[in-house]
Amino acid sequence: MSKIAPISGFPEYSPAQRIVEQRFLDVIRETFELHGFASIETRSIEPVERLASQGEDADKEIYGVQRLADGASDAKWGLHFDLTVPFARYVLENAGTLEFPFRRYQIQKSWRGERPQEGRYREFTQADIDVVDVGALAPHFEAEMPLVIADVFAKFPIGEFVIRVNNRKLANGFYAGLGIKDLQGTLRAVDKLDKIGAEAVRALLLERGLTAEQADGCLRLAQISSVDTSFVEQVRTLGVSNPMLDEGLESLAQVVEFAAANAPGKVVADLKIARGLDYYTGTVYEVQLVGREDWGTVSAGGRYDALASDGRTTYPGVGISIGVTRILGLLFGAGELSASRSTPAAVLVAVNDEAGRANSTAIATALRARGIPCEVAPKADKFGKQIRYADRRGIPYVWFPRDDGDQVKDIRSGDQVAADPATWSPPPADLRPAVLAAGVGGVD
Amino acid sequence: MSKIAPISGFPEYSPAQRIVEQRFLDVIRETFELHGFASIETRSIEPVERLASQGEDADKEIYGVQRLADGASDAKWGLHFDLTVPFARYVLENAGTLEFPFRRYQIQKSWRGERPQEGRYREFTQADIDVVDVGALAPHFEAEMPLVIADVFAKFPIGEFVIRVNNRKLANGFYAGLGIKDLQGTLRAVDKLDKIGAEAVRALLLERGLTAEQADGCLRLAQISSVDTSFVEQVRTLGVSNPMLDEGLESLAQVVEFAAANAPGKVVADLKIARGLDYYTGTVYEVQLVGREDWGTVSAGGRYDALASDGRTTYPGVGISIGVTRILGLLFGAGELSASRSTPAAVLVAVNDEAGRANSTAIATALRARGIPCEVAPKADKFGKQIRYADRRGIPYVWFPRDDGDQVKDIRSGDQVAADPATWSPPPADLRPAVLAAGVGGVD
């Protein structure tokens, strides 16, 4: 029998950590639904051919899947490595029955065969929203995305965050206006700015054949950022003109204005943001936690003019993905999040003796009927031992069935009061486990 | 590029079907939590060696997983085919930090490389509860399981159900009392009763070397069932005596009595129930839908004295699994379930013109802040067209921003009233999509 051991990159949580994860997922789902996104789930596998055709190095990261009974041979299927590729396929497969523009969210696991490290996993959960339309996609959807994401992150107990936005057309138009031909290569080099610094990026650009003047222009553009639309004026002073640049400036200004009105202070125009993926064609987004910029991007996305295409019809889309496992992995790693108890149970109903188990169960049934999670003590031990059973799990209340009228004890304060299972309720804050956020002092 | 097509056995739902699935999963989770079960999730993969050591034909059904970059070779890992094998491993891996008895639920996908058919899939969601303890597990947990499952199924909009229970010791003790040696083989033959009938089972038993008298005894035992403890007397009249039989009768009587008190009419002692898996050692459970017995078992489980073992310590457990994808597949296939709309949005906020989009968005933000899911119209079309947009998705309300005071229209009745986004709410029944159960007339 194989050894019992963790598998690197495939995280598993304790029951208390799982309670934290569930709270994050509940916030995400609830908020996505408030914004009118419908849930779908796609199968875990796609044809390898479809997966491998997306992204440059994708085939190296794919996990192949095949029946053991089929022996060692090339896998026909692979586990999806994101939720965008399967969603694009789902749209094409169901285009005849979906209503467009189609607003969907998708919260599922994905798998990548990469080298695991803190905040980067081989099995991980992502939460995506996308709006996809037929032929053309209205620009206001690009302005809408940050509002949804800001609404989600504001409900997380993790402090301040910032949504950085840029526009592909702005950078590409600016580069073209400078006479640069290799737009993709330039974008990729500039994207490394935070990691390697301005001098190294400048060297990279010169290496790629840019003139010193072009390289300096790219760096000056990348250094521009503003919480309002003043970035437009800053770009104009660089003296580059190009129609695609104008388009990008106008579009980004709209996104920033819309955000200032609806999610003030959360969205920043930051012209160094590139997002590596080639298929973005308009607004791009990156979310960082303030004071935790070293953790990198915890949520990202953008607009793609061809999210999906069957050769005749093109489906443009815009979306953002939240790296749930990444965020939790980083926060758990920093010891910043925990739950007040390791079970949903708010009450332990004590058992006087095994003959009284039926009565204790009836009490539990009455409490559950009113939405109070509870558990009946597993053994008719001395009450002190039953209280310790609750205490070890963080269950705040112990219920004592008594012939002269039941009583319930708050084992944290020691307060014990008469109680009727048909009417007693714990305070709302005790009904569900609390998520405790040490680092930011917040409690949800 | 590979063809866009479904993969047999890997079901995907429409947004409306997904709403139905989510409602089922919500009911399951909420009920499991009310009963004090804590959620865990395990990684999707286990070492192939561990998977293949469980069950007889397991290795034929396993999907192997390996990085494509590693080339065609024997897979080291496989996708789990149930949630019990990974749970047993999780218990061993975390035995030092878990609190026992450990009550956990787990709602996840599993994968089997079997031939797909209606109600049987290659990728499917199961919802499991188990209680596991160290060394010994109190028998009252065997009586508790059916209460939890009855509580879940009573909340499903799918009509009547029955939980059939039996006890392995009862059948084994009875067979031993008849002088039968091949207990497993006999159990397996009797388990086919519903499928092939009494005559064929009798022939099978004779083939396996039982005498006519032994075979007839087995069949008479299998025909006994009762909603109360009268099955004990019926077994006694067959005149077989054996200490393990006595133990089984006592244990099953306890389960039935406990159920009669706490979930009256839902649990039936049915002595033909065997459950194929060898590792059950006590109570076994099978759930069927009344009037849909031809659909077979939709939920099942039992007690195992050795859920997990590391050689020194043994962890006995008892649990039940709900076949969520199986139930939904059968109900969707029969056209019995649908949702009142294909989106969470209860309200479409109309847009007068693009300049008014900011105002419509502010209205949506106000509604969302009070928990009302809504969507802003994608285009400033004529109102008739915006109403049809809502209608096609089943969104019941359209909100009209007006200079002389906003109005909201129930597009089903045509009623239109003045409304303030700070105070108006839809009736509670319209807040979330309704799940419509055609076959049983129920509406949730």
Tab-separated table of N, CA, C and O in Angstrom, chain B residues 329-377:
chain	number	residue	atom	x	y	z
B	329	GLY	N	-29.789	13.501	-13.047
B	329	GLY	CA	-29.817	12.932	-14.397
B	329	GLY	C	-31.130	12.234	-14.672
B	329	GLY	O	-31.729	12.401	-15.744
B	330	LEU	N	-31.602	11.453	-13.700
B	330	LEU	CA	-32.857	10.734	-13.870
B	330	LEU	C	-34.031	11.709	-13.935
B	330	LEU	O	-34.922	11.582	-14.781
B	331	LEU	N	-34.031	12.705	-13.055
B	331	LEU	CA	-35.143	13.665	-13.021
B	331	LEU	C	-35.147	14.560	-14.260
B	331	LEU	O	-36.199	14.827	-14.841
B	332	PHE	N	-33.958	15.034	-14.678
B	332	PHE	CA	-33.891	15.846	-15.905
B	332	PHE	C	-34.318	14.995	-17.096
B	332	PHE	O	-35.049	15.454	-17.973
B	333	GLY	N	-33.847	13.739	-17.112
B	333	GLY	CA	-34.195	12.844	-18.213
B	333	GLY	C	-35.698	12.627	-18.320
B	333	GLY	O	-36.258	12.503	-19.409
B	334	ALA	N	-36.363	12.602	-17.155
B	334	ALA	CA	-37.815	12.404	-17.137
B	334	ALA	C	-38.564	13.726	-17.297
B	334	ALA	O	-39.793	13.756	-17.264
B	335	GLY	N	-37.831	14.812	-17.481
B	335	GLY	CA	-38.465	16.126	-17.668
B	335	GLY	C	-39.192	16.620	-16.428
B	335	GLY	O	-40.150	17.384	-16.519
B	336	GLU	N	-38.717	16.209	-15.246
B	336	GLU	CA	-39.482	16.497	-14.031
B	336	GLU	C	-39.071	17.761	-13.297
B	336	GLU	O	-39.757	18.190	-12.399
B	337	LEU	N	-37.910	18.317	-13.633
B	337	LEU	CA	-37.430	19.461	-12.869
B	337	LEU	C	-37.000	20.594	-13.785
B	337	LEU	O	-36.346	20.376	-14.798
B	338	SER	N	-37.359	21.804	-13.431
B	338	SER	CA	-36.841	22.956	-14.159
B	338	SER	C	-36.792	24.151	-13.214
B	338	SER	O	-37.209	24.059	-12.066
B	339	ALA	N	-36.267	25.264	-13.697
B	339	ALA	CA	-36.185	26.477	-12.881
B	339	ALA	C	-37.034	27.559	-13.540
B	339	ALA	O	-37.227	27.565	-14.755
B	340	SER	N	-37.535	28.476	-12.717
B	340	SER	CA	-38.430	29.514	-13.230
B	340	SER	C	-37.695	30.535	-14.082
B	340	SER	O	-38.314	31.287	-14.822
B	341	ARG	N	-36.364	30.607	-13.941
B	341	ARG	CA	-35.596	31.498	-14.792
B	341	ARG	C	-34.174	30.977	-14.937
B	341	ARG	O	-33.765	30.086	-14.203
B	342	SER	N	-33.462	31.515	-15.904
B	342	SER	CA	-32.130	31.003	-16.230
B	342	SER	C	-31.029	31.881	-15.660
B	342	SER	O	-29.857	31.699	-15.978
B	343	THR	N	-31.376	32.819	-14.817
B	343	THR	CA	-30.422	33.753	-14.199
B	343	THR	C	-30.868	34.048	-12.773
B	343	THR	O	-32.066	33.985	-12.474
B	344	PRO	N	-29.921	34.364	-11.893
B	344	PRO	CA	-30.320	34.751	-10.528
B	344	PRO	C	-31.066	36.093	-10.498
B	344	PRO	O	-31.766	36.375	-9.529
B	345	ALA	N	-30.907	36.922	-11.551
B	345	ALA	CA	-31.458	38.278	-11.525
B	345	ALA	C	-32.984	38.267	-11.370
B	345	ALA	O	-33.688	37.609	-12.128
B	346	ALA	N	-33.459	39.028	-10.374
B	346	ALA	CA	-34.900	39.175	-10.167
B	346	ALA	C	-35.416	40.421	-10.875
B	346	ALA	O	-36.615	40.551	-11.124
B	347	VAL	N	-34.515	41.345	-11.170
B	347	VAL	CA	-34.900	42.638	-11.736
B	347	VAL	C	-33.963	42.997	-12.894
B	347	VAL	O	-32.753	42.828	-12.782
B	348	LEU	N	-34.533	43.477	-13.983
B	348	LEU	CA	-33.738	44.112	-15.029
B	348	LEU	C	-33.958	45.619	-14.916
B	348	LEU	O	-35.097	46.090	-15.006
B	349	VAL	N	-32.894	46.365	-14.667
B	349	VAL	CA	-33.009	47.824	-14.619
B	349	VAL	C	-32.869	48.340	-16.055
B	349	VAL	O	-31.818	48.163	-16.682
B	350	ALA	N	-33.927	48.954	-16.566
B	350	ALA	CA	-33.909	49.436	-17.948
B	350	ALA	C	-32.975	50.640	-18.087
B	350	ALA	O	-32.647	51.314	-17.101
B	351	VAL	N	-32.539	50.887	-19.312
B	351	VAL	CA	-31.660	52.022	-19.613
B	351	VAL	C	-32.373	52.910	-20.629
B	351	VAL	O	-32.772	52.435	-21.692
B	352	ASN	N	-32.557	54.177	-20.266
B	352	ASN	CA	-33.270	55.096	-21.162
B	352	ASN	C	-32.431	55.448	-22.384
B	352	ASN	O	-32.923	55.503	-23.501
B	353	ASP	N	-31.151	55.750	-22.132
B	353	ASP	CA	-30.184	56.002	-23.196
B	353	ASP	C	-28.812	55.811	-22.573
B	353	ASP	O	-28.697	55.718	-21.341
B	354	GLU	N	-27.757	55.720	-23.396
B	354	GLU	CA	-26.445	55.396	-22.820
B	354	GLU	C	-26.015	56.416	-21.766
B	354	GLU	O	-25.320	56.071	-20.817
B	355	ALA	N	-26.447	57.679	-21.932
B	355	ALA	CA	-26.105	58.692	-20.926
B	355	ALA	C	-26.744	58.362	-19.580
B	355	ALA	O	-26.258	58.780	-18.527
B	356	GLY	N	-27.835	57.593	-19.616
B	356	GLY	CA	-28.532	57.232	-18.379
B	356	GLY	C	-28.022	55.955	-17.743
B	356	GLY	O	-28.542	55.521	-16.708
B	357	ARG	N	-27.005	55.314	-18.345
B	357	ARG	CA	-26.514	54.036	-17.808
B	357	ARG	C	-25.972	54.190	-16.381
B	357	ARG	O	-26.149	53.308	-15.540
B	358	ALA	N	-25.308	55.337	-16.116
B	358	ALA	CA	-24.764	55.560	-14.775
B	358	ALA	C	-25.887	55.568	-13.750
B	358	ALA	O	-25.779	54.976	-12.675
B	359	ASN	N	-26.999	56.238	-14.088
B	359	ASN	CA	-28.141	56.292	-13.172
B	359	ASN	C	-28.746	54.895	-12.974
B	359	ASN	O	-29.052	54.490	-11.844
B	360	SER	N	-28.892	54.137	-14.068
B	360	SER	CA	-29.441	52.779	-13.950
B	360	SER	C	-28.526	51.909	-13.101
B	360	SER	O	-28.991	51.065	-12.320
B	361	THR	N	-27.220	52.110	-13.241
B	361	THR	CA	-26.254	51.335	-12.451
B	361	THR	C	-26.361	51.682	-10.972
B	361	THR	O	-26.283	50.804	-10.111
B	362	ALA	N	-26.588	52.984	-10.667
B	362	ALA	CA	-26.750	53.394	-9.270
B	362	ALA	C	-27.996	52.751	-8.661
B	362	ALA	O	-28.000	52.342	-7.487
B	363	ILE	N	-29.055	52.634	-9.449
B	363	ILE	CA	-30.272	51.957	-8.974
B	363	ILE	C	-29.964	50.486	-8.674
B	363	ILE	O	-30.336	49.942	-7.624
B	364	ALA	N	-29.241	49.834	-9.609
B	364	ALA	CA	-28.876	48.428	-9.413
B	364	ALA	C	-28.037	48.262	-8.155
B	364	ALA	O	-28.235	47.324	-7.367
B	365	THR	N	-27.094	49.187	-7.936
B	365	THR	CA	-26.235	49.115	-6.744
B	365	THR	C	-27.075	49.219	-5.471
B	365	THR	O	-26.850	48.488	-4.494
B	366	ALA	N	-28.079	50.103	-5.491
B	366	ALA	CA	-28.956	50.261	-4.317
B	366	ALA	C	-29.760	48.984	-4.064
B	366	ALA	O	-29.923	48.553	-2.917
B	367	LEU	N	-30.261	48.366	-5.136
B	367	LEU	CA	-31.026	47.120	-4.973
B	367	LEU	C	-30.128	45.999	-4.454
B	367	LEU	O	-30.500	45.247	-3.554
B	368	ARG	N	-28.925	45.891	-5.019
B	368	ARG	CA	-27.993	44.827	-4.594
B	368	ARG	C	-27.606	44.966	-3.128
B	368	ARG	O	-27.442	43.967	-2.422
B	369	ALA	N	-27.450	46.223	-2.688
B	369	ALA	CA	-27.068	46.459	-1.296
B	369	ALA	C	-28.122	45.894	-0.352
B	369	ALA	O	-27.830	45.593	0.804
B	370	ARG	N	-29.359	45.743	-0.846
B	370	ARG	CA	-30.410	45.147	-0.016
B	370	ARG	C	-30.680	43.689	-0.427
B	370	ARG	O	-31.737	43.135	-0.152
B	371	GLY	N	-29.716	43.077	-1.109
B	371	GLY	CA	-29.804	41.634	-1.383
B	371	GLY	C	-30.686	41.250	-2.551
B	371	GLY	O	-31.102	40.100	-2.660
B	372	ILE	N	-30.986	42.213	-3.430
B	372	ILE	CA	-31.845	41.907	-4.582
B	372	ILE	C	-30.982	41.750	-5.836
B	372	ILE	O	-30.398	42.718	-6.322
B	373	PRO	N	-30.890	40.517	-6.376
B	373	PRO	CA	-30.055	40.290	-7.562
B	373	PRO	C	-30.648	41.009	-8.770
B	373	PRO	O	-31.848	40.904	-9.045
B	374	CYS	N	-29.821	41.760	-9.468
B	374	CYS	CA	-30.348	42.455	-10.635
B	374	CYS	C	-29.258	42.686	-11.670
B	374	CYS	O	-28.078	42.458	-11.430
B	375	GLU	N	-29.724	43.122	-12.810
B	375	GLU	CA	-28.881	43.294	-13.980
B	375	GLU	C	-29.314	44.594	-14.638
B	375	GLU	O	-30.501	44.924	-14.611
B	376	VAL	N	-28.362	45.327	-15.197
B	376	VAL	CA	-28.694	46.540	-15.956
B	376	VAL	C	-28.830	46.136	-17.423
B	376	VAL	O	-28.022	45.344	-17.926
B	377	ALA	N	-29.839	46.660	-18.108
B	377	ALA	CA	-30.082	46.271	-19.507
B	377	ALA	C	-28.822	46.521	-20.335
B	377	ALA	O	-28.141	47.539	-20.160
